[in-house]
Short mmCIF file of C-alpha atoms in Angstrom, two decimals:
data_model
loop_
_atom_site.label_atom_id
_atom_site.label_comp_id
_atom_site.label_asym_id
_atom_site.label_seq_id
_atom_site.Cartn_x
_atom_site.Cartn_y
_atom_site.Cartn_z
CA ASP A 1 141.19 24.00 -18.54
CA THR A 2 142.71 27.37 -19.42
CA GLU A 3 140.70 28.13 -22.46
CA VAL A 4 138.43 30.85 -23.28
CA THR A 5 136.03 29.37 -26.28
CA GLN A 6 134.40 31.68 -28.64
CA THR A 7 131.75 30.90 -31.32
CA PRO A 8 131.30 31.32 -34.08
CA LYS A 9 134.75 31.85 -35.27
CA HIS A 10 133.47 33.88 -38.50
CA LEU A 11 130.25 35.68 -39.12
CA VAL A 12 129.01 37.31 -42.00
CA MET A 13 125.94 39.57 -41.39
CA GLY A 14 123.68 42.18 -42.92
CA MET A 15 123.06 45.45 -41.59
CA THR A 16 119.33 44.50 -40.67
CA ASN A 17 120.24 41.11 -38.91
CA LYS A 18 120.39 40.31 -35.46
CA LYS A 19 123.04 37.81 -34.31
CA SER A 20 125.04 37.00 -31.10
CA LEU A 21 128.49 36.08 -30.25
CA LYS A 22 129.10 33.42 -27.40
CA CYS A 23 132.13 33.37 -25.17
CA GLU A 24 132.52 30.39 -22.34
CA GLN A 25 135.17 29.75 -19.80
CA HIS A 26 135.56 27.32 -16.78
CA MET A 27 138.60 28.80 -15.15
CA GLY A 28 136.31 30.08 -12.16
CA HIS A 29 137.38 33.59 -13.33
CA ARG A 30 134.62 36.31 -12.22
CA ALA A 31 135.64 39.42 -14.77
CA MET A 32 134.85 39.01 -18.68
CA TYR A 33 135.70 41.45 -21.21
CA TRP A 34 134.73 42.00 -24.65
CA TYR A 35 137.46 43.73 -26.85
CA LYS A 36 137.70 44.87 -30.42
CA GLN A 37 140.39 44.43 -32.94
CA LYS A 38 140.54 46.07 -36.23
CA ALA A 39 143.16 44.67 -38.82
CA LYS A 40 146.73 45.81 -37.97
CA LYS A 41 145.18 47.82 -34.62
CA PRO A 42 145.40 46.84 -31.07
CA PRO A 43 142.55 45.62 -28.85
CA GLU A 44 140.32 48.03 -27.75
CA LEU A 45 138.07 47.44 -24.71
CA MET A 46 134.41 47.42 -25.15
CA PHE A 47 132.99 46.28 -22.06
CA VAL A 48 133.81 44.40 -18.65
CA TYR A 49 131.44 42.61 -16.48
CA SER A 50 132.62 41.74 -12.96
CA TYR A 51 130.49 39.21 -10.59
CA GLU A 52 128.08 39.21 -13.70
CA LYS A 53 127.23 42.75 -13.60
CA LEU A 54 128.25 45.31 -15.99
CA SER A 55 131.17 47.28 -14.66
CA ILE A 56 132.46 49.21 -17.52
CA ASN A 57 131.06 50.28 -21.02
CA GLU A 58 133.50 52.37 -22.78
CA SER A 59 130.75 54.45 -24.62
CA VAL A 60 129.91 51.49 -27.23
CA PRO A 61 127.14 52.35 -29.48
CA SER A 62 123.69 50.60 -28.53
CA ARG A 63 123.69 48.27 -31.21
CA PHE A 64 126.25 45.98 -29.27
CA SER A 65 124.48 44.60 -26.49
CA PRO A 66 126.34 42.57 -23.84
CA GLU A 67 124.94 40.17 -21.46
CA CYS A 68 126.35 37.50 -18.64
CA PRO A 69 124.04 35.17 -18.00
CA ASN A 70 126.10 33.33 -15.61
CA SER A 71 129.75 33.32 -14.26
CA SER A 72 130.88 30.99 -17.26
CA LEU A 73 129.27 32.95 -20.13
CA LEU A 74 129.45 36.07 -21.79
CA ASN A 75 127.17 37.16 -24.86
CA LEU A 76 127.46 40.13 -27.24
CA HIS A 77 124.16 40.75 -29.13
CA LEU A 78 124.47 42.44 -32.66
CA HIS A 79 121.84 44.52 -34.25
CA ALA A 80 121.88 47.00 -37.06
CA LEU A 81 125.26 46.96 -37.40
CA GLN A 82 127.42 49.23 -39.75
CA PRO A 83 130.07 48.02 -42.32
CA GLU A 84 132.80 49.79 -40.23
CA ASP A 85 131.77 47.51 -37.22
CA SER A 86 133.63 44.74 -38.99
CA ALA A 87 136.11 43.36 -36.94
CA LEU A 88 137.97 40.70 -34.54
CA TYR A 89 135.68 40.55 -31.56
CA LEU A 90 137.72 39.01 -28.64
CA CYS A 91 136.72 37.67 -25.33
CA ALA A 92 138.75 37.41 -22.45
CA SER A 93 138.40 36.62 -18.77
CA SER A 94 140.70 37.23 -15.54
CA GLN A 95 140.39 36.80 -12.01
CA VAL A 96 138.92 39.85 -10.12
CA PRO A 97 141.74 42.33 -9.41
CA THR A 98 142.88 42.58 -5.95
CA THR A 99 145.26 45.25 -3.90
CA GLN A 100 147.65 42.57 -3.18
CA SER A 101 148.11 41.28 -6.91
CA GLY A 102 146.62 44.04 -9.13
CA HIS A 103 145.18 43.27 -12.10
CA GLU A 104 145.76 39.61 -13.00
CA LYS A 105 146.47 38.48 -16.80
CA LEU A 106 143.93 38.13 -19.29
CA PHE A 107 143.18 34.90 -20.82
CA PHE A 108 142.05 35.53 -24.34
CA GLY A 109 139.97 33.54 -27.02
CA SER A 110 140.68 33.19 -30.35
CA GLY A 111 137.80 35.86 -31.37
CA THR A 112 134.94 36.02 -34.11
CA GLN A 113 135.91 37.55 -37.18
CA LEU A 114 132.90 39.55 -38.03
CA SER A 115 132.22 40.94 -41.39
CA VAL A 116 129.21 43.41 -41.94
CA LEU A 117 127.90 43.90 -45.34
CA ALA B 1 144.03 59.36 -20.08
CA GLN B 2 146.67 56.74 -20.07
CA SER B 3 148.38 55.66 -23.27
CA VAL B 4 150.94 53.16 -24.55
CA SER B 5 153.34 53.70 -26.96
CA GLN B 6 155.23 51.12 -28.84
CA HIS B 7 158.45 52.41 -30.80
CA ASN B 8 158.79 49.82 -33.46
CA HIS B 9 155.71 48.43 -35.63
CA HIS B 10 157.85 46.18 -37.68
CA VAL B 11 161.24 44.46 -36.59
CA ILE B 12 163.18 41.81 -38.74
CA LEU B 13 166.05 40.18 -36.95
CA SER B 14 168.29 37.15 -37.84
CA GLU B 15 168.27 34.18 -35.69
CA ALA B 16 170.58 34.58 -32.65
CA ALA B 17 170.32 38.37 -32.91
CA SER B 18 169.47 40.18 -29.81
CA LEU B 19 166.05 41.65 -29.42
CA GLU B 20 164.86 44.90 -27.52
CA LEU B 21 161.13 46.26 -28.19
CA GLY B 22 160.35 49.77 -26.59
CA CYS B 23 157.37 50.44 -24.64
CA ASN B 24 156.42 53.87 -22.99
CA TYR B 25 153.44 54.60 -21.22
CA SER B 26 151.79 57.61 -19.78
CA TYR B 27 149.94 57.34 -16.17
CA GLY B 28 151.36 58.82 -12.98
CA GLY B 29 150.07 56.40 -10.50
CA THR B 30 150.32 52.90 -9.75
CA VAL B 31 150.54 50.52 -12.86
CA ASN B 32 150.57 46.73 -13.75
CA LEU B 33 152.53 46.28 -16.78
CA PHE B 34 152.10 43.54 -19.42
CA TRP B 35 153.72 42.20 -22.52
CA TYR B 36 151.40 39.79 -24.85
CA VAL B 37 152.26 37.85 -27.78
CA GLN B 38 150.11 36.48 -30.72
CA TYR B 39 152.01 33.94 -32.65
CA PRO B 40 150.43 33.41 -36.16
CA GLY B 41 147.21 31.69 -36.05
CA GLN B 42 147.13 31.61 -32.15
CA HIS B 43 145.21 33.54 -29.77
CA LEU B 44 146.83 36.55 -27.48
CA GLN B 45 148.71 34.91 -24.67
CA LEU B 46 150.82 36.62 -21.77
CA LEU B 47 154.52 36.82 -21.86
CA LEU B 48 155.15 38.54 -18.66
CA LYS B 49 153.90 41.00 -16.03
CA TYR B 50 155.09 43.38 -13.60
CA PHE B 51 152.98 44.28 -10.55
CA SER B 52 155.47 45.10 -8.06
CA GLY B 53 158.98 44.41 -6.45
CA ASP B 54 162.15 43.46 -8.95
CA PRO B 55 161.82 45.89 -11.76
CA LEU B 56 163.16 43.11 -13.80
CA VAL B 57 160.67 40.61 -14.70
CA LYS B 58 161.33 37.15 -16.43
CA GLY B 59 158.61 35.66 -18.44
CA ILE B 60 158.29 32.69 -20.61
CA LYS B 61 160.64 31.56 -23.48
CA GLY B 62 163.36 33.28 -22.15
CA PHE B 63 161.96 36.91 -22.74
CA GLU B 64 162.43 39.55 -19.67
CA ALA B 65 161.20 43.23 -19.30
CA GLU B 66 162.63 46.17 -17.12
CA PHE B 67 160.45 48.61 -15.57
CA ILE B 68 162.13 51.76 -15.34
CA LYS B 69 159.83 53.99 -13.31
CA SER B 70 161.59 57.50 -14.12
CA LYS B 71 161.34 56.69 -18.05
CA PHE B 72 157.90 55.41 -17.89
CA SER B 73 159.19 52.38 -19.65
CA PHE B 74 158.58 48.69 -19.97
CA ASN B 75 161.10 47.49 -22.79
CA LEU B 76 161.23 43.67 -23.71
CA ARG B 77 164.41 41.84 -24.38
CA LYS B 78 165.51 38.65 -25.46
CA PRO B 79 169.60 37.87 -25.82
CA SER B 80 168.85 35.58 -28.95
CA VAL B 81 165.80 35.31 -30.87
CA GLN B 82 164.61 32.09 -32.70
CA TRP B 83 162.84 31.74 -35.83
CA SER B 84 159.74 30.41 -33.59
CA ASP B 85 159.57 34.08 -31.91
CA THR B 86 158.02 35.54 -34.93
CA ALA B 87 154.90 36.78 -33.73
CA GLU B 88 153.23 40.26 -32.79
CA TYR B 89 154.07 41.42 -29.61
CA PHE B 90 151.75 43.81 -27.57
CA CYS B 91 152.52 46.07 -24.29
CA ALA B 92 149.97 46.54 -22.22
CA VAL B 93 149.12 49.00 -19.21
CA ASN B 94 146.70 48.74 -16.39
CA ALA B 95 146.34 51.63 -14.27
CA GLY B 96 145.42 51.61 -10.77
CA GLY B 97 144.60 48.09 -10.70
CA GLY B 98 141.13 48.15 -12.13
CA PHE B 99 139.75 46.41 -15.17
CA LYS B 100 140.74 48.83 -17.81
CA THR B 101 143.83 47.40 -19.81
CA ILE B 102 145.38 49.40 -22.63
CA PHE B 103 147.24 47.95 -25.45
CA GLY B 104 149.94 49.57 -27.73
CA ALA B 105 149.63 49.28 -31.35
CA GLY B 106 152.04 45.83 -31.34
CA THR B 107 155.17 45.27 -33.04
CA ARG B 108 155.34 42.59 -35.50
CA LEU B 109 158.67 40.74 -35.41
CA PHE B 110 159.91 38.55 -37.93
CA VAL B 111 162.93 36.11 -37.43
CA LYS B 112 164.85 34.94 -40.40
CA ALA B 113 166.06 31.38 -40.24
#
């Protein structure tokens, strides 16, 4: 199984709603990532978890709250979002980098297309 | 801060034409370099990767890329494109072997049958 599964595929929410995005992988990867991709732009890193601990937060606003409950799951909790947060949210996973192999390739999910009204 | 530049945002080719997509990065230390591809309606997937060793890297579907350290470049090539190569191509750089991979703006390739 080389898939990263994201749910839901589409989400529409109001600015006062609370919602969560989910991501799951069963490849034994211990690094998991959230990226944000606006239309016609490259993916931008938001968060990285390594061994279920938050390793990188790219100065993301607190209305985005990540969670890694176990080695297979990654969540992104959303609260009080703004219309400019509308984007494709991508989850990815990889092996943890080593000095021998460097950074391993990222396996991406298909993303959640989020619209904030 | 590291950055990645892709020179062409849109490329249109006829089948059997040769392809070269430019990618330059800014980072002075050890880098891992990647090309990812996103076919219409599909998720991002790896085409090829450079970590160390032979600077000419071969990937899937006949693609290759050459790492030229002195030029901070990692250009993607394919001798003869097919209609099925229509996709968006992203160059990506990971500096120092950590978790942070930075993507270029992407190049949309359209191959005319």
